[in-house]
Tab-separated table of C-alpha atoms (C1' of nucleotides) in Angstrom:
chain	number	residue	atom	x	y	z
A	1214	MET	CA	132.071	83.213	104.000
A	1215	LYS	CA	135.078	81.476	105.523
A	1216	LYS	CA	137.123	83.999	103.661
A	1217	ILE	CA	135.294	86.936	105.189
A	1218	ILE	CA	135.763	85.505	108.657
A	1219	THR	CA	139.481	85.171	108.065
A	1220	GLN	CA	139.671	88.728	106.770
A	1221	VAL	CA	137.854	90.070	109.769
A	1222	GLY	CA	140.159	88.089	112.027
A	1223	GLU	CA	143.141	89.727	110.405
A	1224	LYS	CA	141.583	93.152	110.637
A	1225	LEU	CA	141.065	92.694	114.354
A	1226	ARG	CA	144.465	91.183	115.002
A	1227	ALA	CA	146.082	94.061	113.185
A	1228	ASN	CA	144.555	96.271	115.849
A	1229	GLU	CA	145.499	94.143	118.825
A	1230	TYR	CA	142.130	92.521	119.149
A	1231	LYS	CA	141.342	88.849	119.203
A	1232	LEU	CA	138.943	86.821	117.148
A	1233	THR	CA	137.305	84.719	119.817
A	1234	PRO	CA	134.758	81.973	119.095
A	1235	GLN	CA	131.996	84.271	120.378
A	1236	ARG	CA	132.995	87.040	118.006
A	1237	GLN	CA	133.197	84.587	115.164
A	1238	ILE	CA	129.688	83.328	115.805
A	1239	ILE	CA	128.308	86.858	116.007
A	1240	LEU	CA	130.007	87.616	112.719
A	1241	GLU	CA	128.453	84.504	111.166
A	1242	VAL	CA	125.025	85.595	112.311
A	1243	MET	CA	125.538	89.045	110.825
A	1244	LEU	CA	126.648	87.498	107.529
A	1245	GLU	CA	123.653	85.177	107.441
A	1246	ASN	CA	121.333	88.114	108.022
A	1247	LYS	CA	122.500	90.836	105.696
A	1248	ASP	CA	119.857	93.496	105.071
A	1249	LYS	CA	117.975	92.467	108.179
A	1250	HIS	CA	118.583	95.401	110.564
A	1251	LEU	CA	119.011	93.302	113.675
A	1252	SER	CA	118.874	94.828	117.125
A	1253	ALA	CA	121.398	93.694	119.723
A	1254	GLU	CA	118.695	91.553	121.267
A	1255	ASP	CA	117.846	89.983	117.894
A	1256	VAL	CA	121.492	89.082	117.409
A	1257	TYR	CA	121.608	87.695	120.930
A	1258	ILE	CA	118.676	85.364	120.260
A	1259	LEU	CA	120.167	84.124	116.995
A	1260	VAL	CA	123.576	83.646	118.548
A	1261	LYS	CA	122.110	81.773	121.512
A	1262	ARG	CA	120.937	79.088	119.124
A	1263	LYS	CA	124.515	78.373	118.099
A	1264	ALA	CA	126.201	79.097	121.413
A	1265	PRO	CA	123.777	79.065	124.335
A	1266	ASP	CA	126.367	80.195	126.858
A	1267	ILE	CA	126.976	83.568	125.317
A	1268	GLY	CA	126.060	86.653	127.319
A	1269	LEU	CA	124.052	89.635	126.120
A	1270	ALA	CA	126.824	91.977	127.223
A	1271	THR	CA	129.237	90.208	124.907
A	1272	VAL	CA	126.881	90.773	122.010
A	1273	TYR	CA	126.678	94.473	122.791
A	1274	ARG	CA	130.434	94.738	123.225
A	1275	THR	CA	131.132	92.829	120.037
A	1276	LEU	CA	128.711	94.830	117.924
A	1277	GLU	CA	130.274	98.066	119.140
A	1278	LEU	CA	133.711	96.640	118.376
A	1279	PHE	CA	132.603	95.675	114.874
A	1280	LEU	CA	131.137	99.131	114.462
A	1281	GLU	CA	134.449	100.799	115.310
A	1282	HIS	CA	136.255	98.553	112.881
A	1283	GLU	CA	133.663	99.181	110.214
A	1284	ILE	CA	132.723	95.544	109.961
A	1285	VAL	CA	129.090	96.427	110.601
A	1286	HIS	CA	127.235	99.715	110.559
A	1287	SER	CA	124.211	100.871	112.455
A	1288	VAL	CA	120.862	102.444	111.700
A	1289	ASN	CA	118.260	103.891	113.961
A	1290	PHE	CA	114.613	103.667	112.978
A	1291	GLY	CA	113.438	105.645	115.958
A	1292	ASP	CA	111.901	102.678	117.740
A	1293	GLY	CA	114.204	103.038	120.695
A	1294	ARG	CA	116.858	100.547	119.765
A	1295	LYS	CA	119.956	100.613	117.635
A	1296	ARG	CA	120.038	98.222	114.717
A	1297	TYR	CA	123.078	96.659	113.073
A	1298	GLU	CA	123.773	95.427	109.601
A	1299	TYR	CA	126.821	93.743	108.104
A	1300	GLY	CA	128.887	95.989	105.894
A	1301	ASP	CA	130.968	99.089	106.045
A	1302	SER	CA	128.948	102.231	105.434
A	1303	THR	CA	131.991	104.148	104.238
A	1304	GLU	CA	132.641	101.823	101.340
A	1305	GLY	CA	130.095	103.475	99.148
A	1306	HIS	CA	127.733	100.544	98.701
A	1307	HIS	CA	125.390	101.796	101.395
A	1308	HIS	CA	121.738	101.619	100.610
A	1309	HIS	CA	118.873	103.667	101.949
A	1310	HIS	CA	115.625	102.712	103.592
A	1311	ALA	CA	112.022	103.314	102.669
A	1312	ILE	CA	109.830	102.727	105.688
A	1313	CYS	CA	106.139	102.028	105.248
A	1314	LEU	CA	104.141	103.918	107.851
A	1315	ARG	CA	101.222	101.505	107.612
A	1316	CYS	CA	102.748	98.024	107.764
A	1317	GLY	CA	106.229	98.886	109.002
A	1318	LYS	CA	107.939	97.075	106.170
A	1319	ILE	CA	111.382	98.347	105.268
A	1320	LEU	CA	112.497	98.442	101.670
A	1321	GLU	CA	116.111	98.688	100.649
A	1322	ILE	CA	116.747	101.451	98.161
A	1323	ASN	CA	119.914	100.774	96.294
A	1324	GLU	CA	120.183	103.833	94.163
A	1325	ASP	CA	122.586	106.464	95.196
A	1326	LEU	CA	121.447	109.771	93.858
A	1327	LEU	CA	122.904	111.890	96.589
A	1328	GLU	CA	126.180	112.798	94.966
A	1329	GLU	CA	124.839	116.095	93.701
A	1330	LEU	CA	123.593	117.011	97.112
A	1331	GLU	CA	126.883	116.087	98.734
A	1332	LYS	CA	128.787	118.303	96.328
A	1333	GLN	CA	126.433	121.138	97.099
A	1334	VAL	CA	126.907	120.712	100.820
A	1335	SER	CA	130.680	120.668	100.654
A	1336	LYS	CA	130.641	123.761	98.492
A	1337	ASP	CA	128.120	125.769	100.501
A	1338	TYR	CA	129.073	124.770	104.019
A	1339	GLY	CA	132.711	123.703	103.754
A	1340	PHE	CA	131.695	120.327	105.129
A	1341	THR	CA	133.647	117.200	104.196
A	1342	VAL	CA	131.105	114.477	103.609
A	1343	LEU	CA	132.143	111.025	104.783
A	1344	ASP	CA	128.843	109.231	104.937
A	1345	HIS	CA	125.132	109.788	104.744
A	1346	GLU	CA	121.966	108.113	105.837
A	1347	LEU	CA	118.602	108.572	104.195
A	1348	LYS	CA	115.242	107.379	105.370
A	1349	ILE	CA	112.125	107.775	103.290
A	1350	PHE	CA	108.728	107.496	104.936
A	1351	GLY	CA	105.493	106.719	103.144
A	1352	HIS	CA	103.280	103.898	102.002
A	1353	CYS	CA	104.475	100.802	100.202
A	1354	SER	CA	102.851	99.396	97.093
A	1355	GLU	CA	100.749	96.946	99.109
A	1356	CYS	CA	99.457	99.444	101.633
A	1357	LYS	CA	98.402	102.393	99.575
B	993	MET	CA	103.597	133.542	118.710
B	994	LYS	CA	100.314	134.121	120.496
B	995	LYS	CA	98.691	133.258	117.225
B	996	ILE	CA	100.480	129.932	116.960
B	997	ILE	CA	99.497	129.035	120.505
B	998	THR	CA	95.858	129.731	119.701
B	999	GLN	CA	96.067	127.643	116.542
B	1000	VAL	CA	97.570	124.725	118.399
B	1001	GLY	CA	94.878	125.045	121.035
B	1002	GLU	CA	92.221	124.759	118.365
B	1003	LYS	CA	93.972	121.833	116.740
B	1004	LEU	CA	93.981	119.978	120.039
B	1005	ARG	CA	90.455	120.898	120.980
B	1006	ALA	CA	89.242	119.689	117.592
B	1007	ASN	CA	90.562	116.284	118.640
B	1008	GLU	CA	89.107	116.240	122.126
B	1009	TYR	CA	92.320	117.275	123.797
B	1010	LYS	CA	92.848	120.174	126.113
B	1011	LEU	CA	95.344	122.981	126.035
B	1012	THR	CA	96.503	123.047	129.631
B	1013	PRO	CA	98.947	125.611	131.047
B	1014	GLN	CA	101.663	122.943	131.078
B	1015	ARG	CA	101.142	122.150	127.413
B	1016	GLN	CA	101.131	125.835	126.577
B	1017	ILE	CA	104.452	126.382	128.319
B	1018	ILE	CA	106.000	123.382	126.587
B	1019	LEU	CA	104.787	124.784	123.292
B	1020	GLU	CA	106.322	128.174	124.105
B	1021	VAL	CA	109.644	126.535	124.858
B	1022	MET	CA	109.534	124.670	121.562
B	1023	LEU	CA	108.760	127.891	119.702
B	1024	GLU	CA	111.591	129.738	121.426
B	1025	ASN	CA	113.995	126.968	120.479
B	1026	LYS	CA	113.323	126.207	116.862
B	1027	ASP	CA	116.199	124.377	115.151
B	1028	LYS	CA	117.608	123.308	118.499
B	1029	HIS	CA	116.891	119.537	118.585
B	1030	LEU	CA	115.919	119.399	122.227
B	1031	SER	CA	115.713	116.120	124.082
B	1032	ALA	CA	112.801	115.539	126.447
B	1033	GLU	CA	115.144	116.270	129.318
B	1034	ASP	CA	116.312	119.526	127.696
B	1035	VAL	CA	112.710	120.622	127.327
B	1036	TYR	CA	112.058	119.643	130.936
B	1037	ILE	CA	114.894	121.848	132.196
B	1038	LEU	CA	113.739	124.813	130.131
B	1039	VAL	CA	110.137	124.350	131.170
B	1040	LYS	CA	111.096	124.046	134.836
B	1041	ARG	CA	112.376	127.622	134.712
B	1042	LYS	CA	108.908	128.865	133.815
B	1043	ALA	CA	106.879	126.355	135.779
B	1044	PRO	CA	108.923	124.589	138.454
B	1045	ASP	CA	106.132	122.218	139.420
B	1046	ILE	CA	105.935	120.448	136.119
B	1047	GLY	CA	106.819	116.749	135.985
B	1048	LEU	CA	109.141	115.027	133.557
B	1049	ALA	CA	106.421	112.540	132.659
B	1050	THR	CA	104.201	115.392	131.527
B	1051	VAL	CA	106.924	116.630	129.230
B	1052	TYR	CA	107.266	113.187	127.679
B	1053	ARG	CA	103.512	112.788	127.331
B	1054	THR	CA	103.097	116.237	125.841
B	1055	LEU	CA	105.887	115.851	123.322
B	1056	GLU	CA	104.403	112.559	122.154
B	1057	LEU	CA	101.000	114.236	121.894
B	1058	PHE	CA	102.479	117.088	119.863
B	1059	LEU	CA	104.207	114.515	117.684
B	1060	GLU	CA	100.932	112.759	116.896
B	1061	HIS	CA	99.302	116.047	116.049
B	1062	GLU	CA	102.248	117.077	113.912
B	1063	ILE	CA	102.984	120.110	116.015
B	1064	VAL	CA	106.547	118.951	116.509
B	1065	HIS	CA	108.593	116.293	114.777
B	1066	SER	CA	111.429	114.162	116.030
B	1067	VAL	CA	114.933	113.270	114.958
B	1068	ASN	CA	117.315	110.706	116.251
B	1069	PHE	CA	121.032	111.352	116.122
B	1070	GLY	CA	121.923	107.956	117.478
B	1071	ASP	CA	123.042	109.238	120.859
B	1072	GLY	CA	120.390	107.248	122.658
B	1073	ARG	CA	117.751	109.882	123.047
B	1074	LYS	CA	114.967	111.186	120.883
B	1075	ARG	CA	115.082	114.858	119.977
B	1076	TYR	CA	112.195	117.138	119.175
B	1077	GLU	CA	111.861	120.225	117.063
B	1078	TYR	CA	108.939	122.546	116.450
B	1079	GLY	CA	107.312	122.127	113.066
B	1080	ASP	CA	105.466	119.582	111.024
B	1081	SER	CA	107.790	117.406	108.995
B	1082	THR	CA	105.100	116.760	106.402
B	1083	GLU	CA	104.773	120.406	105.454
B	1084	GLY	CA	107.722	120.291	103.143
B	1085	HIS	CA	109.959	122.809	104.909
B	1086	HIS	CA	112.003	120.098	106.538
B	1087	HIS	CA	115.705	120.609	106.562
B	1088	HIS	CA	118.470	118.050	106.798
B	1089	HIS	CA	121.351	117.641	109.189
B	1090	ALA	CA	125.081	117.524	108.712
B	1091	ILE	CA	126.707	116.038	111.777
B	1092	CYS	CA	130.386	116.675	112.471
B	1093	LEU	CA	132.023	113.481	113.672
B	1094	ARG	CA	134.818	115.404	115.439
B	1095	CYS	CA	133.077	118.151	117.411
B	1096	GLY	CA	129.496	116.913	117.263
B	1097	LYS	CA	128.185	120.153	115.867
B	1098	ILE	CA	125.004	119.879	113.834
B	1099	LEU	CA	124.482	122.047	110.772
B	1100	GLU	CA	121.097	122.638	109.237
B	1101	ILE	CA	121.035	121.988	105.526
B	1102	ASN	CA	118.185	123.818	103.960
B	1103	GLU	CA	118.467	122.721	100.406
B	1104	ASP	CA	116.060	120.157	99.222
B	1105	LEU	CA	117.616	118.254	96.399
B	1106	LEU	CA	115.857	115.002	96.982
B	1107	GLU	CA	112.955	115.413	94.626
B	1108	GLU	CA	114.661	113.477	91.878
B	1109	LEU	CA	115.377	110.609	94.185
B	1110	GLU	CA	111.811	110.563	95.464
B	1111	LYS	CA	110.459	110.364	91.947
B	1112	GLN	CA	112.799	107.497	91.217
B	1113	VAL	CA	111.704	105.623	94.303
B	1114	SER	CA	108.002	105.969	93.576
B	1115	LYS	CA	108.580	104.822	90.033
B	1116	ASP	CA	110.819	101.853	90.792
B	1117	TYR	CA	109.256	100.587	93.984
B	1118	GLY	CA	105.661	101.814	93.838
B	1119	PHE	CA	106.255	103.609	97.109
B	1120	THR	CA	104.321	106.769	97.945
B	1121	VAL	CA	106.766	109.153	99.558
B	1122	LEU	CA	105.370	111.257	102.373
B	1123	ASP	CA	108.502	112.418	104.114
B	1124	HIS	CA	112.199	111.874	104.260
B	1125	GLU	CA	115.048	112.368	106.650
B	1126	LEU	CA	118.651	112.807	105.653
B	1127	LYS	CA	121.710	112.851	107.841
B	1128	ILE	CA	125.145	113.617	106.484
B	1129	PHE	CA	128.202	112.654	108.502
B	1130	GLY	CA	131.642	114.169	108.083
B	1131	HIS	CA	133.851	116.990	109.269
B	1132	CYS	CA	132.774	120.594	109.528
B	1133	SER	CA	134.801	123.532	108.233
B	1134	GLU	CA	136.411	124.135	111.627
B	1135	CYS	CA	137.403	120.555	112.301
B	1136	LYS	CA	138.961	119.398	109.087
C	185	DC	C1'	152.368	83.964	130.159
C	186	DT	C1'	149.278	88.143	129.913
C	187	DA	C1'	146.510	91.543	127.612
C	188	DG	C1'	142.370	91.111	126.187
C	189	DC	C1'	137.688	88.560	126.728
C	190	DT	C1'	133.769	86.570	128.812
C	191	DG	C1'	129.537	85.767	131.651
C	192	DC	C1'	126.999	87.361	135.273
C	193	DA	C1'	124.739	90.529	137.931
C	194	DA	C1'	124.227	95.087	139.159
C	195	DA	C1'	123.954	99.901	137.451
C	196	DA	C1'	122.796	103.513	134.544
C	197	DG	C1'	119.808	106.136	131.328
C	198	DA	C1'	115.778	107.048	128.803
C	199	DT	C1'	111.013	106.482	128.624
C	200	DT	C1'	106.495	104.610	130.255
C	201	DT	C1'	102.912	103.569	133.433
C	202	DG	C1'	99.709	103.172	137.641
C	203	DC	C1'	97.304	105.853	140.543
C	204	DA	C1'	94.976	109.292	143.366
C	205	DC	C1'	94.060	113.924	142.869
C	206	DC	C1'	93.100	118.052	139.908
C	207	DT	C1'	91.093	121.051	136.094
C	208	DC	C1'	89.636	122.569	131.438
C	209	DG	C1'	85.745	123.250	128.823
D	1100	DC	C1'	80.287	117.747	136.400
D	1101	DG	C1'	83.376	114.377	133.970
D	1102	DA	C1'	86.747	113.188	130.488
D	1103	DG	C1'	91.085	114.152	130.179
D	1104	DG	C1'	95.532	115.796	132.635
D	1105	DT	C1'	98.971	116.014	136.143
D	1106	DG	C1'	102.800	114.880	139.474
D	1107	DC	C1'	105.059	111.418	141.702
D	1108	DA	C1'	107.158	107.134	142.264
D	1109	DA	C1'	107.700	102.734	140.655
D	1110	DA	C1'	108.338	99.939	136.623
D	1111	DT	C1'	110.285	98.831	132.067
D	1112	DC	C1'	113.475	98.568	128.501
D	1113	DT	C1'	117.872	99.157	126.332
D	1114	DT	C1'	122.610	99.539	126.997
D	1115	DT	C1'	126.800	99.852	129.983
D	1116	DT	C1'	129.948	98.536	133.579
D	1117	DG	C1'	132.588	96.153	137.493
D	1118	DC	C1'	134.652	92.135	138.502
D	1119	DA	C1'	136.649	87.517	139.050
D	1120	DG	C1'	137.794	83.902	136.236
D	1121	DC	C1'	139.102	82.375	131.268
D	1122	DT	C1'	141.771	82.135	126.733
D	1123	DA	C1'	143.873	83.466	122.216
D	1124	DG	C1'	148.149	84.302	120.478
DNA sequence: CTAGCTGCAAAAGATTTGCACCTCG
DNA sequence: CGAGGTGCAAATCTTTTGCAGCTAG
């Protein structure tokens, strides 16, 4: 994990940004909560435990910064808040989400069977595909 | 269109809801703007032209009511507001969206090549798929 | 040093809610 | 008539912004 923090620091510095203690702590929290789809507020609460003086605005600003630098990516489950997850969505190891409409549980789907569809779309619409996001709605094994 | 309005009226009445003039006008606007991804505010502006006395709260309440009764469905493009479109997403004629990251244009993708993936997901995760939503990000033919 | 950061509080947007009055069925 | 609807304004919730002081490099 130390290594990742150093890498991120370099990535930011290469773009004239600084790796402040606050940013480092937010990064740690994101790393400790992979696959958790944290909202800005969630991150704020977790970060507060390590650094009580941090401000909510800093969390928002940092997450947006990380988003631009593809350190995190975001998903929107339609519940009125943006959620963030560690990892670059353009690196190809993006997963999809299956959302249970009864219990609200979110499963990670790690298969990527969309290549065919992407090819089709670039052919038919002249669209260069950079990323995709798939949400599947239904009932999980426990709820049906 | 008259026919659709009557059908919706019956659907609502069957559930103890009323088809008021306001709701009817909102429905008309949705029908006249299929495939347009209107935000609540967009709908409000369009509805105002036909019925200037309508309130924004009514538009919100009505769209949520239509959503529950599967008269409209909603999409979220991550721009901080919910968008609505006429049509039931569970009927199978859902389309997908290709979003251009340069000009913001949204293309409708009408192919449905996700059946394979859905089968895979029900097999591997015991998840009953009811609906899905796919967004593709990239550059459209004009922007690349 | 100084451009970039931070915390705080205020502002901005989107959506929801309380309430007194109105209306569909 | 009465349950459900409506408009309005106020309230709520998430996210953004202005600003004076702070700090990484």
